CSV table of C-alpha atoms (C1' of nucleotides) in Angstrom, one decimal:
chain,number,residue,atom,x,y,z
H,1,UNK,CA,-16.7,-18.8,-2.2
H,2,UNK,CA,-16.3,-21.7,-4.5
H,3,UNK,CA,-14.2,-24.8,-2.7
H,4,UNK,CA,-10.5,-24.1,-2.2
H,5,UNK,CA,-7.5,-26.5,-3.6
H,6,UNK,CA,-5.9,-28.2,-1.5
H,7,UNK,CA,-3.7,-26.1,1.5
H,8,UNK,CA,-0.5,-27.0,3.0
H,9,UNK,CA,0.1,-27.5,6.4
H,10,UNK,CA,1.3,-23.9,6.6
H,11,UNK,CA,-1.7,-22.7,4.2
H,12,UNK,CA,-4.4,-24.2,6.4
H,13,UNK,CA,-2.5,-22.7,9.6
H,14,UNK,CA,-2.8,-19.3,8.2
H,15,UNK,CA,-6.5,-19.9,7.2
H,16,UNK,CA,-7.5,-21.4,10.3
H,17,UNK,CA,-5.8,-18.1,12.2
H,18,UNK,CA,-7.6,-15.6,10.3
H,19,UNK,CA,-11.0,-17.2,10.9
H,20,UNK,CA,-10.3,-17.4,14.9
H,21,UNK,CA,-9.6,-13.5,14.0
H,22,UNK,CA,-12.9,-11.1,13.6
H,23,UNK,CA,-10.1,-7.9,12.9
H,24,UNK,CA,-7.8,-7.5,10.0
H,25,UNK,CA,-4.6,-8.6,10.4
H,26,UNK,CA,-1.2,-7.6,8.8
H,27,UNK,CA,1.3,-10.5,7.4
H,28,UNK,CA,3.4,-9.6,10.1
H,29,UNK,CA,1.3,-9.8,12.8
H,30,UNK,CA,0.2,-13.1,11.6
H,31,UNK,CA,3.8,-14.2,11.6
H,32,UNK,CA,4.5,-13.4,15.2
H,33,UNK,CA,1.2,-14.8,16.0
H,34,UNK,CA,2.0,-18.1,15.0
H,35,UNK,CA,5.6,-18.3,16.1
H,36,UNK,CA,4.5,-16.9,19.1
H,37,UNK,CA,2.0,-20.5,19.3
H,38,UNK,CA,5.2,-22.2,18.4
H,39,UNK,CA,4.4,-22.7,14.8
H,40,UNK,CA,8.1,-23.2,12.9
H,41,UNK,CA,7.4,-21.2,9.4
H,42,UNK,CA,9.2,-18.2,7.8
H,43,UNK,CA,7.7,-14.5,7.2
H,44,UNK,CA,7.8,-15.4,3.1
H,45,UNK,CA,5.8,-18.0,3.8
H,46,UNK,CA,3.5,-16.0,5.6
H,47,UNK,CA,3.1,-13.9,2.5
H,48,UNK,CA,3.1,-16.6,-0.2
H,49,UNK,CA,0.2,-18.5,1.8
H,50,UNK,CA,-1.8,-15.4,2.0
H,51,UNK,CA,-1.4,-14.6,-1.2
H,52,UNK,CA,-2.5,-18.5,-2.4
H,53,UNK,CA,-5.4,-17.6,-0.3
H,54,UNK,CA,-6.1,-14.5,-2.2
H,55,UNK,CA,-6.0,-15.9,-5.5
H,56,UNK,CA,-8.6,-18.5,-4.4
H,57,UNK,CA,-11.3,-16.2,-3.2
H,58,UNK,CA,-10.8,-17.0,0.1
H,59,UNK,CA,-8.9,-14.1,2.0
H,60,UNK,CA,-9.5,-9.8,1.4
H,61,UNK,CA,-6.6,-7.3,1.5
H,62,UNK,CA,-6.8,-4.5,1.9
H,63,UNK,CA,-3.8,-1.5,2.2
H,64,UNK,CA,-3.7,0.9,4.8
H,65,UNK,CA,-2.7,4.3,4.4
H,66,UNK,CA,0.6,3.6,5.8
H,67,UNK,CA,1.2,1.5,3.5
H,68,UNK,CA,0.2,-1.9,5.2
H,69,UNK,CA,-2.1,-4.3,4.1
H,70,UNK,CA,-4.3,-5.9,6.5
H,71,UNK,CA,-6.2,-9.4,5.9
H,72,UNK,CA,-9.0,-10.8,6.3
H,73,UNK,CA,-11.8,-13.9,5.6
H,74,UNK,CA,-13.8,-12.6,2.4
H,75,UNK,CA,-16.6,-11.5,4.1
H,76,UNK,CA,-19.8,-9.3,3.8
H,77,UNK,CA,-18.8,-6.3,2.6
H,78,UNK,CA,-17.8,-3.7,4.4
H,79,UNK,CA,-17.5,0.0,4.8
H,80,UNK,CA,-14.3,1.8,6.2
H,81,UNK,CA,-14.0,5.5,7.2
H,82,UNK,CA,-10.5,6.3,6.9
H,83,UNK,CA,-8.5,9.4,8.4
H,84,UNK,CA,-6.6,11.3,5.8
H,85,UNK,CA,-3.7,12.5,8.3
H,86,UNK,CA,-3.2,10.1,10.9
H,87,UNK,CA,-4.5,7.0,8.8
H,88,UNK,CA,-6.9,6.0,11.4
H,89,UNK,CA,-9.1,3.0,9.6
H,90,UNK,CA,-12.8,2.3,11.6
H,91,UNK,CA,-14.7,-0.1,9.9
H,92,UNK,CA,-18.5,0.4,9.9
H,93,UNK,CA,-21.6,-1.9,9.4
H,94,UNK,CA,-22.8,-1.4,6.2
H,95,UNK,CA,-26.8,-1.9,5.0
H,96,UNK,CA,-26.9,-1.6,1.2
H,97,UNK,CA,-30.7,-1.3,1.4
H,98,UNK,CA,-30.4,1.8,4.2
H,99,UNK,CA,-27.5,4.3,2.9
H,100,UNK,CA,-27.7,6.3,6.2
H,101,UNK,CA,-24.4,5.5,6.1
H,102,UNK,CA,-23.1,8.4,5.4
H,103,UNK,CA,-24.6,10.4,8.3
H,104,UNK,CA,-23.4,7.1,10.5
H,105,UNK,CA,-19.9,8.0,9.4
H,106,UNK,CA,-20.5,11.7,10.3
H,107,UNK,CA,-21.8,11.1,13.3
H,108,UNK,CA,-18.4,9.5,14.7
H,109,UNK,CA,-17.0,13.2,13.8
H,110,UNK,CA,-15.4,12.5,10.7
H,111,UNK,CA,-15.3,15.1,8.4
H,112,UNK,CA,-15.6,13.3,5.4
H,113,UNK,CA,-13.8,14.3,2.0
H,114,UNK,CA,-13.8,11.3,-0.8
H,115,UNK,CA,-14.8,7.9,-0.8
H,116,UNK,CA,-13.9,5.0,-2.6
H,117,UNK,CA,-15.5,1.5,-4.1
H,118,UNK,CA,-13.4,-1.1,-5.8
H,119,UNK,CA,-13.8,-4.5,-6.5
H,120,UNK,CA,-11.3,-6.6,-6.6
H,121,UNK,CA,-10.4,-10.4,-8.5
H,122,UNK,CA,-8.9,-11.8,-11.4
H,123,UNK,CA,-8.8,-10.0,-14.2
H,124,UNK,CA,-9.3,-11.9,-17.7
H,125,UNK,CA,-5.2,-13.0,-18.5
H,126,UNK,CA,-4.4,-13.8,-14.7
H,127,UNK,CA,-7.7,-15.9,-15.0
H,128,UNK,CA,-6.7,-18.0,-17.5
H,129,UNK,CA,-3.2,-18.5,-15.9
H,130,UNK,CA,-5.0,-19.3,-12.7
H,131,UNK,CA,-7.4,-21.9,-14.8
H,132,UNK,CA,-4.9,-23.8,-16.4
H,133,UNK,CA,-1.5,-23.5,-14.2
N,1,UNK,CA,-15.4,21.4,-1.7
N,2,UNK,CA,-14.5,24.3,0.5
N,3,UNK,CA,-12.1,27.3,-0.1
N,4,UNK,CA,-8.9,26.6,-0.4
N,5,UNK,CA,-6.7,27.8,2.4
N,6,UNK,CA,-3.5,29.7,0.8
N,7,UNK,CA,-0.7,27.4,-1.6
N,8,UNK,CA,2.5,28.2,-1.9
N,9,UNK,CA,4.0,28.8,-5.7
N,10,UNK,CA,5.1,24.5,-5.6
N,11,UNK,CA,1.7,23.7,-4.2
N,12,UNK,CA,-0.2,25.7,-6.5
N,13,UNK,CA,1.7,23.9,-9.6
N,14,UNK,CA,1.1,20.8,-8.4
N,15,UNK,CA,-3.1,21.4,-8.2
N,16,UNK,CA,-2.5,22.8,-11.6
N,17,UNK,CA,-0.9,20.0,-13.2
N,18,UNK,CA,-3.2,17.4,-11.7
N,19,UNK,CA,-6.2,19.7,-13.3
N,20,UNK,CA,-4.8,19.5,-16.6
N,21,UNK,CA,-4.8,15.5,-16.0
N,22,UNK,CA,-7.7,12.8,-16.5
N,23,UNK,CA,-5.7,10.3,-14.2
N,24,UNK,CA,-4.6,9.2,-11.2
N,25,UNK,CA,-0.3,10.4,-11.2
N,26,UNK,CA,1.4,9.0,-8.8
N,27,UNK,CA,4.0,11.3,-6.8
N,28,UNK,CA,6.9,10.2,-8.5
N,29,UNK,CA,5.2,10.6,-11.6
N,30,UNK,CA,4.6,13.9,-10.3
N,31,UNK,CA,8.2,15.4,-9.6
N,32,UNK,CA,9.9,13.8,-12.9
N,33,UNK,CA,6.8,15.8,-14.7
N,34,UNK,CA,7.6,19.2,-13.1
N,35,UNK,CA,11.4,18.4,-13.0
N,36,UNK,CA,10.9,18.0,-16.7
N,37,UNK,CA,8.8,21.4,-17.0
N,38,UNK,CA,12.0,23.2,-15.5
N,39,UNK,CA,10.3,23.4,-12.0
N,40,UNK,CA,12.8,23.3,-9.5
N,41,UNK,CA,11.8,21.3,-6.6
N,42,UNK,CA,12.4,18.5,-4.4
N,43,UNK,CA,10.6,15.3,-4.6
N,44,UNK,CA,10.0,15.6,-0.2
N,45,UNK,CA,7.8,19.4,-1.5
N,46,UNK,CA,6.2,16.5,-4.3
N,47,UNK,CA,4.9,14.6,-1.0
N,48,UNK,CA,4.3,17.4,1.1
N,49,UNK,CA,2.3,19.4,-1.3
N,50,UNK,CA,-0.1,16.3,-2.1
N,51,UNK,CA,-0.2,16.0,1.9
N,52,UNK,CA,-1.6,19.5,2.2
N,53,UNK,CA,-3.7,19.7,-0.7
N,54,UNK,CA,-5.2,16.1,0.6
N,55,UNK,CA,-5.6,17.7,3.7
N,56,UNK,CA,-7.6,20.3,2.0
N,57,UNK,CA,-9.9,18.0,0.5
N,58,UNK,CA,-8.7,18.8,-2.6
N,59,UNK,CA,-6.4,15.9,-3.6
N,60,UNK,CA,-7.6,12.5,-3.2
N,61,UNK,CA,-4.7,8.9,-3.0
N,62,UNK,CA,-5.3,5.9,-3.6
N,63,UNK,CA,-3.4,2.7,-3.2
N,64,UNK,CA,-2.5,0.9,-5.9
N,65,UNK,CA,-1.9,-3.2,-4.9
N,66,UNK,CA,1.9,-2.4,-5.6
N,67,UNK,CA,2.0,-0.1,-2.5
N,68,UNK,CA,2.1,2.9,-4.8
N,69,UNK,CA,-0.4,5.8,-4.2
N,70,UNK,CA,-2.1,7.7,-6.8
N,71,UNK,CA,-3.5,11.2,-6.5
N,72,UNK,CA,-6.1,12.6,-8.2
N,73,UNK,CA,-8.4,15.7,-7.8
N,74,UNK,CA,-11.1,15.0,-5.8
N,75,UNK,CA,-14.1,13.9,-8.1
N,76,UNK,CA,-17.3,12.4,-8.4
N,77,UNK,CA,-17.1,8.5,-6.6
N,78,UNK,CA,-15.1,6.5,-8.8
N,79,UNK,CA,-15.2,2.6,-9.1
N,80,UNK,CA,-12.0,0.1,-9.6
N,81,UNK,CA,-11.7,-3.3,-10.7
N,82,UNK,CA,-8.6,-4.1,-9.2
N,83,UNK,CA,-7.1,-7.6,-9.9
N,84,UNK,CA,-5.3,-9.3,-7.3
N,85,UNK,CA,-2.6,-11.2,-9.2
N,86,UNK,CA,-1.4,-8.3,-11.1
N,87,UNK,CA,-2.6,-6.0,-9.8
N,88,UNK,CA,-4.1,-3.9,-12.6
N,89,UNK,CA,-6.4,-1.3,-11.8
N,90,UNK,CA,-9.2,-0.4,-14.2
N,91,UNK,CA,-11.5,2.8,-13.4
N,92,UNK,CA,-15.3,2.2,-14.2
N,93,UNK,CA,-18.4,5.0,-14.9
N,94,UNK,CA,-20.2,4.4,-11.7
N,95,UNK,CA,-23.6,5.3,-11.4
N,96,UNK,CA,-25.1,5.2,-8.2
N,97,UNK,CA,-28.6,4.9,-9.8
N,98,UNK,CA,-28.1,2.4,-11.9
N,99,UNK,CA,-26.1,-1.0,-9.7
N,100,UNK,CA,-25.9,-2.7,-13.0
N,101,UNK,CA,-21.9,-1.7,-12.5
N,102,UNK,CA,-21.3,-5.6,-11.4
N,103,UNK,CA,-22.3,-6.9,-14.9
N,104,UNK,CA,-20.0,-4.3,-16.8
N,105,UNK,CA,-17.1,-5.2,-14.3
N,106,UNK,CA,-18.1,-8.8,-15.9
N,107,UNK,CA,-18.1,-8.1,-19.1
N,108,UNK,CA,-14.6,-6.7,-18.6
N,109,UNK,CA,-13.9,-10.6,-17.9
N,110,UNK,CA,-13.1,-10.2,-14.3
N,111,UNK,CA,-13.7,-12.3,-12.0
N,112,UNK,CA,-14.8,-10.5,-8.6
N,113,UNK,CA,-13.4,-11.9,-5.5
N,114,UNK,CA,-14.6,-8.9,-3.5
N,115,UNK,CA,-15.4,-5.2,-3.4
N,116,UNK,CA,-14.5,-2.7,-0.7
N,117,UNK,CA,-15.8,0.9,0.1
N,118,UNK,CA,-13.9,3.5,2.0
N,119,UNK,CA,-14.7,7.1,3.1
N,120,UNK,CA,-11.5,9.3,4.0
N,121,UNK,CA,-11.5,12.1,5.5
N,122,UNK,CA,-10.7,14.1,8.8
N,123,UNK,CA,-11.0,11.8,12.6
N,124,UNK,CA,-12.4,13.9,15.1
N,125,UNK,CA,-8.7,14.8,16.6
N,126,UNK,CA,-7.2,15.8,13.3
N,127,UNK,CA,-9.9,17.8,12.6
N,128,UNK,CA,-10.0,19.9,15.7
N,129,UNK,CA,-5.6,20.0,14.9
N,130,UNK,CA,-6.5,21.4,11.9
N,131,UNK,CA,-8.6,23.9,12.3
N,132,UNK,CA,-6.6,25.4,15.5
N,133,UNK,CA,-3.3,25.0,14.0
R,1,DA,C1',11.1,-48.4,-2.4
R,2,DA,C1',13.8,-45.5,-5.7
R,3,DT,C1',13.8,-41.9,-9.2
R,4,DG,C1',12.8,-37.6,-11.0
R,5,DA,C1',10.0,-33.6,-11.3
R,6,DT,C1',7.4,-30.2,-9.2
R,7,DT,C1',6.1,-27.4,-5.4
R,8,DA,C1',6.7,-25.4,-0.8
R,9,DA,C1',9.5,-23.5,2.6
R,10,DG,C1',13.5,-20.9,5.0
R,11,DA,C1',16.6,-17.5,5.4
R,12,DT,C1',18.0,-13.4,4.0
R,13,DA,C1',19.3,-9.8,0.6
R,14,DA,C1',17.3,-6.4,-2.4
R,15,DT,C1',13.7,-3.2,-3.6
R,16,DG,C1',11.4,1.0,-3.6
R,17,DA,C1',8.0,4.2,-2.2
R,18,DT,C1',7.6,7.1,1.5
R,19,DT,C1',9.1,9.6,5.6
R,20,DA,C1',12.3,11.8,8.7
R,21,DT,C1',16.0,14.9,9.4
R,22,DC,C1',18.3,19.0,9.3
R,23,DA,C1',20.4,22.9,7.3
R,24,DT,C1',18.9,26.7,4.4
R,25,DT,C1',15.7,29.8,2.2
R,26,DT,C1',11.5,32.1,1.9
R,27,DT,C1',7.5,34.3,3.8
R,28,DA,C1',4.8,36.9,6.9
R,29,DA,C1',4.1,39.6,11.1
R,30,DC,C1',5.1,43.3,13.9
S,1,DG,C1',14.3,45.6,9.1
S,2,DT,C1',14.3,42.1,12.5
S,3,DT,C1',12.3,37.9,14.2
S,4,DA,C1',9.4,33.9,14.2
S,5,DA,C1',7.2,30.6,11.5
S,6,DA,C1',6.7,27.9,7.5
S,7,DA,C1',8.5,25.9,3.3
S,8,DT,C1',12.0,23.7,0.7
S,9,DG,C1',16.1,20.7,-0.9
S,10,DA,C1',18.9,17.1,-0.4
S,11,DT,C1',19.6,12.9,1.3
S,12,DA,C1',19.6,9.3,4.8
S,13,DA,C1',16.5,6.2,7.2
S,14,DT,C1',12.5,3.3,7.4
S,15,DC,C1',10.0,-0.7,6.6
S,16,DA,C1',6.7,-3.7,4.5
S,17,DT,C1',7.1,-6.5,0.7
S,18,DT,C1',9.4,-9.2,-2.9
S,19,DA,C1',13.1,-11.7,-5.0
S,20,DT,C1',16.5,-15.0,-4.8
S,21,DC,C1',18.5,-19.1,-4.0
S,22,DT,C1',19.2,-23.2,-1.5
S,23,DT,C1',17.1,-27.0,0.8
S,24,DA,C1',13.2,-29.9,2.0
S,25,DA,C1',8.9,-32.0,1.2
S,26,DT,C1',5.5,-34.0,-2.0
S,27,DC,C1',3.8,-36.8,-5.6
S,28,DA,C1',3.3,-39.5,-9.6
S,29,DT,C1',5.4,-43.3,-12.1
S,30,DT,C1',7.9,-47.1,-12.6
DNA sequence: AATGATTAAGATAATGATTATCATTTTAAC
DNA sequence: GTTAAAATGATAATCATTATCTTAATCATT
């Protein structure tokens, strides 16, 4: 992760949260969080500094099956098994050298049907915005 | 991927039409498609038909960054470059043999932030639900 | 320090995909 | 053919997220 720009007050507060955190958190539970520590900022605000975040490398989404999304630090990557009916979400160490992952996922009893890799960052036109704006 | 257990006539047009398609369709996509083919049905059967078939392990989602799923037939792993600005989501030939997949995400001029894999499938519970019920 | 311009923030309305609800129809079992 | 169970349609409700718009803070320049 290259350096980040500067933060706001607000920015940093988020940033500083989610590193305290070792779990994903939603926008919303980040917002109750912090008003619940007395912080005085707004739910947008919540959103627009997590999304600053995310353009500068710094903090992972990713959406739940209901619909949430859930952030995090940028971190090693990692490996979800995710429940097709209830949404259930466990995340699981992941080796890239040892792929026993697989039976590691199976042997939490999860019948497994798909799975998915994406990578995720700027694509070429939002770079350039991001570069020069 | 296993027998599949009995579809009713709207379930069985929905498989079909995702067979005849090389993308991901999203459900709405779905229902003005079929609406447009005569079909008469309701967009809640559009939903509850991907349900079931996903259930199945037939029909896999995905979520697009815009909080809009995408179905598909379950197929052989597929990789995204997903950017997270706009959100465009561009599928890549993965091959598991071959891990040169980060240099042709490069030369599509992404920049890479992050990558995440998921498994989905059945939790313990829902599979034992399933199979009873 | 004052000015003007740009960005951030707050509050809240709007959006829109998905889900829940409930009455009705279809299907399947006996 | 009657009954129970499942499926369907139509539409209201949900809820995270985004848009909007006004106000406040920041910052460079004079």
């Amino acid at each position: 992760m290259s350096a980040l720009s500067p933060l706001t007050p607000h920015q940093a507060t988020i940033f500083n949260l989610l590193k305290t955190l070792e779990s994903e958190v939603s926008a919303q539970m980040i917002y109750a969080e912090l008003r619940q520590q007395k912080h005085r900022l707004g739910l947008a605000t919540v959103y627009r500094g997590l999304k600053h975040l995310q353009l500068q490398g710094a903090v992972q989404a990713r959406l739940l099956s209901n619909g949430e999304a859930v952030y995090s630090l940028v971190s090693e990557e990692k490996l979800y098994v995710t429940c097709v009916k209830c949404g259930i979400s466990v995340p699981l160490a992941y080796c890239p050298i040892d792929e026993q992952v697989l039976p590691q996922a199976l042997s939490l009893r999860f019948k497994i049907f798909y799975h998915t890799l994406e990578f995720f960052g700027l694509c070429s036109p939002c770079l350039e915005q991001e570069t020069v704006a």
